[in-house]
PDB file of C-alpha atoms in Angstrom:
ATOM      1  CA  UNK A  70     103.173  60.516 146.990  1.00  0.00           C
ATOM      2  CA  UNK A  71     103.578  61.910 143.406  1.00  0.00           C
ATOM      3  CA  UNK A  72     100.359  63.517 143.377  1.00  0.00           C
ATOM      4  CA  UNK A  73     101.438  64.850 147.545  1.00  0.00           C
ATOM      5  CA  UNK A  74     104.784  66.215 145.414  1.00  0.00           C
ATOM      6  CA  UNK A  75     102.801  67.948 143.208  1.00  0.00           C
ATOM      7  CA  UNK A  76     100.019  70.072 145.109  1.00  0.00           C
ATOM      8  CA  UNK A  77     103.542  71.046 147.262  1.00  0.00           C
ATOM      9  CA  UNK A  78     105.356  72.443 144.749  1.00  0.00           C
ATOM     10  CA  UNK A  79     102.197  74.204 142.913  1.00  0.00           C
ATOM     11  CA  UNK A  80     101.401  75.478 146.057  1.00  0.00           C
ATOM     12  CA  UNK A  81     104.875  77.401 147.140  1.00  0.00           C
ATOM     13  CA  UNK A  82     105.257  80.953 147.616  1.00  0.00           C
ATOM     14  CA  UNK A  83     106.779  83.137 145.859  1.00  0.00           C
ATOM     15  CA  UNK A  84     109.921  84.317 148.204  1.00  0.00           C
ATOM     16  CA  UNK A  85     109.923  88.593 147.869  1.00  0.00           C
ATOM     17  CA  UNK A  86     113.350  90.505 148.939  1.00  0.00           C
ATOM     18  CA  UNK A  87     114.318  93.407 150.155  1.00  0.00           C
ATOM     19  CA  UNK A  88     117.356  93.950 149.665  1.00  0.00           C
ATOM     20  CA  UNK A  89     118.281  97.009 148.392  1.00  0.00           C
ATOM     21  CA  UNK A  90     121.051  95.833 146.497  1.00  0.00           C
ATOM     22  CA  UNK A  91     118.581  93.800 144.224  1.00  0.00           C
ATOM     23  CA  UNK A  92     117.426  96.268 141.384  1.00  0.00           C
ATOM     24  CA  UNK A  93     115.355  95.857 137.767  1.00  0.00           C
ATOM     25  CA  UNK A  94     117.019  95.061 134.399  1.00  0.00           C
ATOM     26  CA  UNK A  95     115.447  97.469 131.346  1.00  0.00           C
ATOM     27  CA  UNK A  96     115.254  96.557 128.043  1.00  0.00           C
ATOM     28  CA  UNK A  97     116.683 100.300 127.263  1.00  0.00           C
ATOM     29  CA  UNK A  98     117.739 103.505 129.449  1.00  0.00           C
ATOM     30  CA  UNK A  99     115.950 106.260 127.272  1.00  0.00           C
ATOM     31  CA  UNK A 100     112.598 105.078 125.285  1.00  0.00           C
ATOM     32  CA  UNK A 101     113.210 107.900 121.854  1.00  0.00           C
ATOM     33  CA  UNK A 102     110.343 108.399 119.497  1.00  0.00           C
ATOM     34  CA  UNK A 103     110.718 109.118 116.117  1.00  0.00           C
ATOM     35  CA  UNK A 104     109.215 112.476 115.201  1.00  0.00           C
ATOM     36  CA  UNK A 105     105.832 112.799 115.739  1.00  0.00           C
ATOM     37  CA  UNK A 106     103.389 114.484 114.228  1.00  0.00           C
ATOM     38  CA  UNK A 107     101.493 116.648 116.570  1.00  0.00           C
ATOM     39  CA  UNK A 108      97.467 116.240 116.328  1.00  0.00           C
ATOM     40  CA  UNK A 109      98.063 112.507 115.484  1.00  0.00           C
ATOM     41  CA  UNK A 110      99.931 110.423 117.805  1.00  0.00           C
ATOM     42  CA  UNK A 111     102.433 108.061 117.838  1.00  0.00           C
ATOM     43  CA  UNK A 112     102.970 104.094 117.425  1.00  0.00           C
ATOM     44  CA  UNK A 113     103.696 102.204 120.482  1.00  0.00           C
ATOM     45  CA  UNK A 114     106.937 101.156 121.993  1.00  0.00           C
ATOM     46  CA  UNK A 115     107.819  99.016 124.286  1.00  0.00           C
ATOM     47  CA  UNK A 116     110.066  98.506 126.998  1.00  0.00           C
ATOM     48  CA  UNK A 117     111.125  95.318 128.927  1.00  0.00           C
ATOM     49  CA  UNK A 118     111.247  95.271 132.820  1.00  0.00           C
ATOM     50  CA  UNK A 119     113.054  92.360 133.659  1.00  0.00           C
ATOM     51  CA  UNK A 120     113.847  90.875 137.101  1.00  0.00           C
ATOM     52  CA  UNK A 121     117.614  89.224 137.045  1.00  0.00           C
ATOM     53  CA  UNK A 122     117.629  88.287 140.496  1.00  0.00           C
ATOM     54  CA  UNK A 123     116.575  84.560 141.965  1.00  0.00           C
ATOM     55  CA  UNK A 124     113.635  86.083 144.350  1.00  0.00           C
ATOM     56  CA  UNK A 125     110.326  87.967 143.252  1.00  0.00           C
ATOM     57  CA  UNK A 126     111.012  91.941 143.684  1.00  0.00           C
ATOM     58  CA  UNK A 127     107.667  94.293 143.922  1.00  0.00           C
ATOM     59  CA  UNK A 128     107.778  97.104 142.443  1.00  0.00           C
ATOM     60  CA  UNK A 129     106.085  99.756 145.129  1.00  0.00           C
ATOM     61  CA  UNK A 130     105.040 102.305 142.315  1.00  0.00           C
ATOM     62  CA  UNK A 131     105.368 103.324 138.588  1.00  0.00           C
ATOM     63  CA  UNK A 132     105.111 106.813 137.705  1.00  0.00           C
ATOM     64  CA  UNK A 133     105.650 109.548 135.500  1.00  0.00           C
ATOM     65  CA  UNK A 134     107.044 113.352 136.054  1.00  0.00           C
ATOM     66  CA  UNK A 135     104.463 114.496 134.230  1.00  0.00           C
ATOM     67  CA  UNK A 136     101.974 112.141 132.118  1.00  0.00           C
ATOM     68  CA  UNK A 137     101.504 115.104 129.743  1.00  0.00           C
ATOM     69  CA  UNK A 138     102.433 113.709 126.463  1.00  0.00           C
ATOM     70  CA  UNK A 139     103.338 110.274 127.584  1.00  0.00           C
ATOM     71  CA  UNK A 140     100.960 107.284 128.315  1.00  0.00           C
ATOM     72  CA  UNK A 141     101.491 103.986 129.762  1.00  0.00           C
ATOM     73  CA  UNK A 142     100.260 100.640 129.321  1.00  0.00           C
ATOM     74  CA  UNK A 143     101.654  97.617 131.780  1.00  0.00           C
ATOM     75  CA  UNK A 144     100.764  94.324 130.673  1.00  0.00           C
ATOM     76  CA  UNK A 145      97.458  95.485 129.364  1.00  0.00           C
ATOM     77  CA  UNK A 146      96.952  98.050 132.160  1.00  0.00           C
ATOM     78  CA  UNK A 147      96.506 101.703 131.777  1.00  0.00           C
ATOM     79  CA  UNK A 148      94.802 102.538 135.200  1.00  0.00           C
ATOM     80  CA  UNK A 149      97.581 104.139 137.172  1.00  0.00           C
ATOM     81  CA  UNK A 150      95.804 102.570 140.163  1.00  0.00           C
ATOM     82  CA  UNK A 151      97.394  99.672 138.804  1.00  0.00           C
ATOM     83  CA  UNK A 152     100.848 100.729 138.956  1.00  0.00           C
ATOM     84  CA  UNK A 153     101.458 100.003 142.699  1.00  0.00           C
ATOM     85  CA  UNK A 154     102.826  96.917 143.951  1.00  0.00           C
ATOM     86  CA  UNK A 155     103.549  95.208 140.733  1.00  0.00           C
ATOM     87  CA  UNK A 156     105.491  92.273 141.440  1.00  0.00           C
ATOM     88  CA  UNK A 157     108.101  90.626 139.042  1.00  0.00           C
ATOM     89  CA  UNK A 158     108.910  86.548 139.445  1.00  0.00           C
ATOM     90  CA  UNK A 159     112.378  86.124 140.048  1.00  0.00           C
ATOM     91  CA  UNK A 160     114.280  85.560 136.629  1.00  0.00           C
ATOM     92  CA  UNK A 161     110.743  87.051 135.145  1.00  0.00           C
ATOM     93  CA  UNK A 162     109.899  90.446 133.043  1.00  0.00           C
ATOM     94  CA  UNK A 163     106.490  92.502 132.280  1.00  0.00           C
ATOM     95  CA  UNK A 164     106.163  95.077 129.132  1.00  0.00           C
ATOM     96  CA  UNK A 165     105.569  98.611 129.464  1.00  0.00           C
ATOM     97  CA  UNK A 166     104.013  99.940 126.126  1.00  0.00           C
ATOM     98  CA  UNK A 167     104.155 103.741 125.219  1.00  0.00           C
ATOM     99  CA  UNK A 168     103.126 106.186 122.976  1.00  0.00           C
ATOM    100  CA  UNK A 169     102.233 109.416 122.972  1.00  0.00           C
ATOM    101  CA  UNK A 170     100.078 113.048 121.719  1.00  0.00           C
ATOM    102  CA  UNK A 171     101.379 115.945 121.680  1.00  0.00           C
ATOM    103  CA  UNK A 172      99.267 119.374 120.701  1.00  0.00           C
ATOM    104  CA  UNK A 173      99.720 121.511 118.701  1.00  0.00           C
ATOM    105  CA  UNK A 174     103.004 123.814 119.142  1.00  0.00           C
ATOM    106  CA  UNK A 175     104.561 127.523 118.989  1.00  0.00           C
ATOM    107  CA  UNK A 176     107.327 126.591 116.641  1.00  0.00           C
ATOM    108  CA  UNK A 177     107.166 125.368 113.115  1.00  0.00           C
ATOM    109  CA  UNK A 178     110.582 123.473 113.884  1.00  0.00           C
ATOM    110  CA  UNK A 179     110.373 120.208 115.647  1.00  0.00           C
ATOM    111  CA  UNK A 180     110.189 120.855 119.136  1.00  0.00           C
ATOM    112  CA  UNK A 181     111.817 118.411 121.834  1.00  0.00           C
ATOM    113  CA  UNK A 182     109.478 116.878 124.709  1.00  0.00           C
ATOM    114  CA  UNK A 183     110.384 115.190 127.203  1.00  0.00           C
ATOM    115  CA  UNK A 184     109.461 113.192 130.223  1.00  0.00           C
ATOM    116  CA  UNK A 185     111.080 110.632 132.856  1.00  0.00           C
ATOM    117  CA  UNK A 186     109.413 107.054 134.288  1.00  0.00           C
ATOM    118  CA  UNK A 187     110.039 105.972 137.976  1.00  0.00           C
ATOM    119  CA  UNK A 188     110.440 102.872 139.192  1.00  0.00           C
ATOM    120  CA  UNK A 189     110.574 102.530 142.974  1.00  0.00           C
ATOM    121  CA  UNK A 190     111.759  99.270 144.340  1.00  0.00           C
ATOM    122  CA  UNK A 191     113.087  98.179 147.923  1.00  0.00           C
ATOM    123  CA  UNK A 192     113.551 102.408 148.600  1.00  0.00           C
ATOM    124  CA  UNK A 193     115.437 102.375 145.394  1.00  0.00           C
ATOM    125  CA  UNK A 194     114.168 104.558 142.741  1.00  0.00           C
ATOM    126  CA  UNK A 195     115.133 103.881 139.299  1.00  0.00           C
ATOM    127  CA  UNK A 196     114.643 105.741 136.384  1.00  0.00           C
ATOM    128  CA  UNK A 197     113.632 105.824 132.602  1.00  0.00           C
ATOM    129  CA  UNK A 198     114.043 108.527 129.994  1.00  0.00           C
ATOM    130  CA  UNK A 199     111.416 108.901 127.416  1.00  0.00           C
ATOM    131  CA  UNK A 200     111.754 111.787 124.533  1.00  0.00           C
ATOM    132  CA  UNK A 201     110.237 113.102 121.208  1.00  0.00           C
ATOM    133  CA  UNK A 202     110.472 115.575 118.926  1.00  0.00           C
ATOM    134  CA  UNK A 203     106.635 117.324 118.288  1.00  0.00           C
ATOM    135  CA  UNK A 204     106.352 118.462 114.485  1.00  0.00           C
ATOM    136  CA  UNK A 205     103.362 120.879 113.705  1.00  0.00           C
ATOM    137  CA  UNK A 206     102.120 119.906 110.227  1.00  0.00           C
ATOM    138  CA  UNK A 207      99.813 121.031 107.577  1.00  0.00           C
ATOM    139  CA  UNK A 208      96.812 118.556 107.285  1.00  0.00           C
ATOM    140  CA  UNK A 209      94.804 118.286 104.153  1.00  0.00           C
ATOM    141  CA  UNK A 210      92.124 115.781 104.825  1.00  0.00           C
ATOM    142  CA  UNK A 211      88.098 116.016 104.099  1.00  0.00           C
ATOM    143  CA  UNK A 212      85.195 113.318 104.456  1.00  0.00           C
ATOM    144  CA  UNK A 213      85.439 112.287 100.576  1.00  0.00           C
ATOM    145  CA  UNK A 214      89.302 111.842 100.548  1.00  0.00           C
ATOM    146  CA  UNK A 215      89.687 113.799  97.572  1.00  0.00           C
ATOM    147  CA  UNK A 216      90.686 117.106  97.288  1.00  0.00           C
ATOM    148  CA  UNK A 217      90.539 119.517  93.931  1.00  0.00           C
ATOM    149  CA  UNK A 218      92.582 122.758  93.362  1.00  0.00           C
ATOM    150  CA  UNK A 219      93.176 124.366  90.301  1.00  0.00           C
ATOM    151  CA  UNK A 220      96.232 125.742  91.615  1.00  0.00           C
ATOM    152  CA  UNK A 221      98.636 124.403  94.822  1.00  0.00           C
ATOM    153  CA  UNK A 222     101.747 125.304  96.080  1.00  0.00           C
ATOM    154  CA  UNK A 223     103.623 123.498  99.004  1.00  0.00           C
ATOM    155  CA  UNK A 224     105.958 125.236 100.975  1.00  0.00           C
ATOM    156  CA  UNK A 225     109.013 124.567 103.350  1.00  0.00           C
ATOM    157  CA  UNK A 226     107.738 126.534 106.925  1.00  0.00           C
ATOM    158  CA  UNK A 227     106.303 123.108 107.657  1.00  0.00           C
ATOM    159  CA  UNK A 228     105.565 119.586 106.334  1.00  0.00           C
ATOM    160  CA  UNK A 229     102.504 118.397 104.619  1.00  0.00           C
ATOM    161  CA  UNK A 230     100.448 115.354 106.128  1.00  0.00           C
ATOM    162  CA  UNK A 231      97.879 114.106 102.893  1.00  0.00           C
ATOM    163  CA  UNK A 232      95.312 111.718 103.815  1.00  0.00           C
ATOM    164  CA  UNK A 233      93.329 112.723 100.352  1.00  0.00           C
ATOM    165  CA  UNK A 234      94.263 112.397  96.850  1.00  0.00           C
ATOM    166  CA  UNK A 235      95.063 115.318  95.472  1.00  0.00           C
ATOM    167  CA  UNK A 236      93.547 116.673  92.024  1.00  0.00           C
ATOM    168  CA  UNK A 237      95.395 119.377  90.744  1.00  0.00           C
ATOM    169  CA  UNK A 238      93.176 120.848  87.440  1.00  0.00           C
ATOM    170  CA  UNK A 239      96.040 123.898  86.399  1.00  0.00           C
ATOM    171  CA  UNK A 240      99.759 123.565  88.040  1.00  0.00           C
ATOM    172  CA  UNK A 241     101.470 122.270  91.081  1.00  0.00           C
ATOM    173  CA  UNK A 242     104.581 124.137  92.424  1.00  0.00           C
ATOM    174  CA  UNK A 243     106.700 122.564  95.541  1.00  0.00           C
ATOM    175  CA  UNK A 244     109.430 125.110  96.831  1.00  0.00           C
ATOM    176  CA  UNK A 245     112.737 123.808  97.950  1.00  0.00           C
ATOM    177  CA  UNK A 246     112.625 121.851 101.000  1.00  0.00           C
ATOM    178  CA  UNK A 247     108.523 120.679 101.022  1.00  0.00           C
ATOM    179  CA  UNK A 248     108.142 118.267 102.638  1.00  0.00           C
ATOM    180  CA  UNK A 249     104.927 116.042 101.531  1.00  0.00           C
ATOM    181  CA  UNK A 250     104.132 113.007 103.799  1.00  0.00           C
ATOM    182  CA  UNK A 251     101.240 110.187 102.077  1.00  0.00           C
ATOM    183  CA  UNK A 252      98.757 108.293 104.117  1.00  0.00           C
ATOM    184  CA  UNK A 253      97.753 104.878 102.991  1.00  0.00           C
ATOM    185  CA  UNK A 254      95.628 105.391  99.632  1.00  0.00           C
ATOM    186  CA  UNK A 255      96.423 109.267  99.107  1.00  0.00           C
ATOM    187  CA  UNK A 256      98.070 110.084  95.921  1.00  0.00           C
ATOM    188  CA  UNK A 257      98.914 112.962  93.448  1.00  0.00           C
ATOM    189  CA  UNK A 258      96.961 113.676  89.861  1.00  0.00           C
ATOM    190  CA  UNK A 259      98.240 116.672  88.132  1.00  0.00           C
ATOM    191  CA  UNK A 260      96.017 117.569  84.702  1.00  0.00           C
ATOM    192  CA  UNK A 261      98.566 120.809  83.904  1.00  0.00           C
ATOM    193  CA  UNK A 262     101.999 121.947  84.545  1.00  0.00           C
ATOM    194  CA  UNK A 263     104.183 120.906  87.296  1.00  0.00           C
ATOM    195  CA  UNK A 264     107.638 122.903  88.757  1.00  0.00           C
ATOM    196  CA  UNK A 265     109.471 121.239  91.426  1.00  0.00           C
ATOM    197  CA  UNK A 266     111.866 123.584  92.792  1.00  0.00           C
ATOM    198  CA  UNK A 267     114.191 121.364  95.247  1.00  0.00           C
ATOM    199  CA  UNK A 268     118.107 122.464  95.363  1.00  0.00           C
ATOM    200  CA  UNK A 269     121.201 120.671  96.804  1.00  0.00           C
ATOM    201  CA  UNK A 270     120.844 121.829 100.638  1.00  0.00           C
ATOM    202  CA  UNK A 271     117.350 121.643 100.320  1.00  0.00           C
ATOM    203  CA  UNK A 272     115.324 118.831  98.169  1.00  0.00           C
ATOM    204  CA  UNK A 273     111.767 118.077  98.133  1.00  0.00           C
ATOM    205  CA  UNK A 274     110.639 115.363  99.512  1.00  0.00           C
ATOM    206  CA  UNK A 275     107.544 112.971  98.837  1.00  0.00           C
ATOM    207  CA  UNK A 276     107.108 109.624 101.274  1.00  0.00           C
ATOM    208  CA  UNK A 277     104.792 107.529 103.197  1.00  0.00           C
ATOM    209  CA  UNK A 278     103.406 109.337 106.467  1.00  0.00           C
ATOM    210  CA  UNK A 279     105.239 106.401 108.845  1.00  0.00           C
ATOM    211  CA  UNK A 280     108.271 107.483 110.808  1.00  0.00           C
ATOM    212  CA  UNK A 281     108.457 104.493 113.259  1.00  0.00           C
ATOM    213  CA  UNK A 282     110.068 101.203 112.202  1.00  0.00           C
ATOM    214  CA  UNK A 283     108.429  98.618 110.478  1.00  0.00           C
ATOM    215  CA  UNK A 284     110.721  96.032 113.071  1.00  0.00           C
ATOM    216  CA  UNK A 285     113.396  97.372 115.775  1.00  0.00           C
ATOM    217  CA  UNK A 286     116.011  97.520 112.990  1.00  0.00           C
ATOM    218  CA  UNK A 287     114.088  98.215 109.810  1.00  0.00           C
ATOM    219  CA  UNK A 288     112.297 102.074 109.294  1.00  0.00           C
ATOM    220  CA  UNK A 289     109.393 102.320 107.638  1.00  0.00           C
ATOM    221  CA  UNK A 290     110.911 104.435 105.161  1.00  0.00           C
ATOM    222  CA  UNK A 291     112.180 100.977 103.598  1.00  0.00           C
ATOM    223  CA  UNK A 292     108.595  99.760 102.541  1.00  0.00           C
ATOM    224  CA  UNK A 293     107.136 100.422  99.542  1.00  0.00           C
ATOM    225  CA  UNK A 294     103.581 100.610  98.350  1.00  0.00           C
ATOM    226  CA  UNK A 295     102.710 103.112 101.534  1.00  0.00           C
ATOM    227  CA  UNK A 296     101.107 105.398  98.894  1.00  0.00           C
ATOM    228  CA  UNK A 297      99.722 106.039  95.840  1.00  0.00           C
ATOM    229  CA  UNK A 298     102.277 108.036  93.859  1.00  0.00           C
ATOM    230  CA  UNK A 299     102.447 111.261  90.944  1.00  0.00           C
ATOM    231  CA  UNK A 300     100.408 110.577  88.222  1.00  0.00           C
ATOM    232  CA  UNK A 301     101.094 113.457  85.542  1.00  0.00           C
ATOM    233  CA  UNK A 302      97.688 113.383  83.265  1.00  0.00           C
ATOM    234  CA  UNK A 303      97.415 116.296  80.745  1.00  0.00           C
ATOM    235  CA  UNK A 304      93.644 116.811  79.909  1.00  0.00           C
ATOM    236  CA  UNK A 305      93.166 116.937  76.579  1.00  0.00           C
ATOM    237  CA  UNK A 306      92.741 120.720  75.985  1.00  0.00           C
ATOM    238  CA  UNK A 307      95.969 121.746  77.594  1.00  0.00           C
ATOM    239  CA  UNK A 308      98.771 122.757  75.296  1.00  0.00           C
ATOM    240  CA  UNK A 309     102.422 123.378  75.942  1.00  0.00           C
ATOM    241  CA  UNK A 310     102.458 121.115  79.178  1.00  0.00           C
ATOM    242  CA  UNK A 311     105.637 121.201  80.891  1.00  0.00           C
ATOM    243  CA  UNK A 312     107.139 119.565  84.351  1.00  0.00           C
ATOM    244  CA  UNK A 313     110.020 120.383  85.922  1.00  0.00           C
ATOM    245  CA  UNK A 314     111.709 118.254  88.515  1.00  0.00           C
ATOM    246  CA  UNK A 315     114.851 119.287  90.068  1.00  0.00           C
ATOM    247  CA  UNK A 316     116.148 117.563  93.401  1.00  0.00           C
ATOM    248  CA  UNK A 317     113.394 115.738  94.812  1.00  0.00           C
ATOM    249  CA  UNK A 318     113.191 112.508  96.445  1.00  0.00           C
ATOM    250  CA  UNK A 319     110.160 110.414  95.713  1.00  0.00           C
ATOM    251  CA  UNK A 320     110.273 107.151  97.714  1.00  0.00           C
ATOM    252  CA  UNK A 321     108.340 104.135  98.577  1.00  0.00           C
ATOM    253  CA  UNK A 322     104.458 104.477  96.827  1.00  0.00           C
ATOM    254  CA  UNK A 323     102.874 102.230  94.446  1.00  0.00           C
ATOM    255  CA  UNK A 324     104.553 104.160  91.477  1.00  0.00           C
ATOM    256  CA  UNK A 325     107.220 107.191  91.691  1.00  0.00           C
ATOM    257  CA  UNK A 326     106.180 109.497  88.540  1.00  0.00           C
ATOM    258  CA  UNK A 327     103.799 108.380  86.021  1.00  0.00           C
ATOM    259  CA  UNK A 328     103.248 109.962  82.942  1.00  0.00           C
ATOM    260  CA  UNK A 329     100.950 109.599  80.372  1.00  0.00           C
ATOM    261  CA  UNK A 330      99.731 111.643  77.566  1.00  0.00           C
ATOM    262  CA  UNK A 331      96.902 111.014  75.000  1.00  0.00           C
ATOM    263  CA  UNK A 332      97.193 113.672  73.151  1.00  0.00           C
ATOM    264  CA  UNK A 333      99.552 112.755  70.264  1.00  0.00           C
ATOM    265  CA  UNK A 334      99.307 116.883  68.545  1.00  0.00           C
ATOM    266  CA  UNK A 335     101.174 118.063  71.778  1.00  0.00           C
ATOM    267  CA  UNK A 336     103.553 116.293  73.714  1.00  0.00           C
ATOM    268  CA  UNK A 337     104.313 117.857  77.656  1.00  0.00           C
ATOM    269  CA  UNK A 338     107.519 118.318  78.427  1.00  0.00           C
ATOM    270  CA  UNK A 339     109.132 116.394  81.384  1.00  0.00           C
ATOM    271  CA  UNK A 340     112.176 117.477  82.974  1.00  0.00           C
ATOM    272  CA  UNK A 341     113.630 115.357  85.789  1.00  0.00           C
ATOM    273  CA  UNK A 342     117.405 116.563  87.034  1.00  0.00           C
ATOM    274  CA  UNK A 343     119.358 115.406  90.759  1.00  0.00           C
ATOM    275  CA  UNK A 344     116.313 113.517  91.652  1.00  0.00           C
ATOM    276  CA  UNK A 345     115.966 109.805  93.246  1.00  0.00           C
ATOM    277  CA  UNK A 346     113.195 107.747  92.329  1.00  0.00           C
ATOM    278  CA  UNK A 347     112.671 104.587  94.535  1.00  0.00           C
ATOM    279  CA  UNK A 348     111.453 101.730  96.241  1.00  0.00           C
ATOM    280  CA  UNK A 349     107.608 101.071  94.507  1.00  0.00           C
ATOM    281  CA  UNK A 350     106.508  98.105  94.152  1.00  0.00           C
ATOM    282  CA  UNK A 351     105.116  98.612  90.488  1.00  0.00           C
ATOM    283  CA  UNK A 352     106.860 101.235  88.653  1.00  0.00           C
ATOM    284  CA  UNK A 353     109.886 104.102  89.119  1.00  0.00           C
ATOM    285  CA  UNK A 354     109.134 106.093  85.822  1.00  0.00           C
ATOM    286  CA  UNK A 355     107.008 105.695  83.305  1.00  0.00           C
ATOM    287  CA  UNK A 356     106.487 107.598  80.137  1.00  0.00           C
ATOM    288  CA  UNK A 357     104.027 107.333  77.423  1.00  0.00           C
ATOM    289  CA  UNK A 358     103.951 110.028  74.424  1.00  0.00           C
ATOM    290  CA  UNK A 359     106.344 112.534  76.355  1.00  0.00           C
ATOM    291  CA  UNK A 360     109.268 114.353  75.532  1.00  0.00           C
ATOM    292  CA  UNK A 361     111.792 113.562  78.629  1.00  0.00           C
ATOM    293  CA  UNK A 362     114.742 114.482  79.534  1.00  0.00           C
ATOM    294  CA  UNK A 363     115.914 112.602  82.714  1.00  0.00           C
ATOM    295  CA  UNK A 364     119.528 113.575  84.114  1.00  0.00           C
ATOM    296  CA  UNK A 365     121.886 112.478  86.550  1.00  0.00           C
ATOM    297  CA  UNK A 366     118.702 111.165  88.618  1.00  0.00           C
ATOM    298  CA  UNK A 367     118.322 107.291  90.624  1.00  0.00           C
ATOM    299  CA  UNK A 368     115.823 105.730  89.515  1.00  0.00           C
ATOM    300  CA  UNK A 369     116.145 101.977  91.518  1.00  0.00           C
ATOM    301  CA  UNK A 370     114.690  99.250  93.963  1.00  0.00           C
ATOM    302  CA  UNK A 371     111.148  98.957  91.519  1.00  0.00           C
ATOM    303  CA  UNK A 372     109.532  95.253  91.622  1.00  0.00           C
ATOM    304  CA  UNK A 373     108.082  95.695  88.029  1.00  0.00           C
ATOM    305  CA  UNK A 374     109.985  98.163  85.811  1.00  0.00           C
ATOM    306  CA  UNK A 375     112.562 100.580  87.127  1.00  0.00           C
ATOM    307  CA  UNK A 376     111.792 102.538  83.761  1.00  0.00           C
ATOM    308  CA  UNK A 377     108.499 102.202  81.416  1.00  0.00           C
ATOM    309  CA  UNK A 378     108.628 103.553  78.133  1.00  0.00           C
TER     310      UNK A 378
END
């Protein structure tokens, strides 16, 4: 008797409903991506689709209006032919995974891209809106992962996405509003002068390149150690080296500013004003044989030393 009941239970057919009042429930009505760098692609976001009804539902069709930017994977399937007659049992759910790739845009400013994903169930269409901002970037990337320059000036027209470790021999300039996003392992080494010309209205920003969330409510900007840091290492033959930092945010590298001078006959001059050096797993500010003036500057949340002299 027990075996017979078990067999009858396991072989029970799912009862589907065609009641138009039975609808799907979604974990969100709009899937919003953070700013996505063009030619790079986004992280993956997920949308949960739930059937809150007692009986099963059959989704006749799932489709995008455009499909140019956003890409869909449903329960591991990315073949669009799978997105017909998708079944969800009563009280069950499925996951929709979304990412996007944006081609270079005509504007230096972020450009809004939108689409809509539709679910046809029992002759009713339910819609989820998709949106993201695409941002053109200046990309610095080489096969050797090291780029060397005598001089380099970062401007504010569009952000910089940096995959390489940069070695600047003579002078580095960052104009007001410049934004530098570093990939994991990238850093800057400067042997000569530095001029960072941020303002209160247009600060200079150096940070990691992950713009998405580590967890649902935790942005990646809170994660330390996303890039190497800024290393000021004057070469022995250079005299009267100076470093000027105004209104700069240096965030979430291994170190913030590491300034080490081996030439005791000529001390570099470091000025840091109105800036923020925050969230580094090693040091915030390291000074060795340097004449430094640090004013109105936050140096915080560093796992080893905030300031090491």
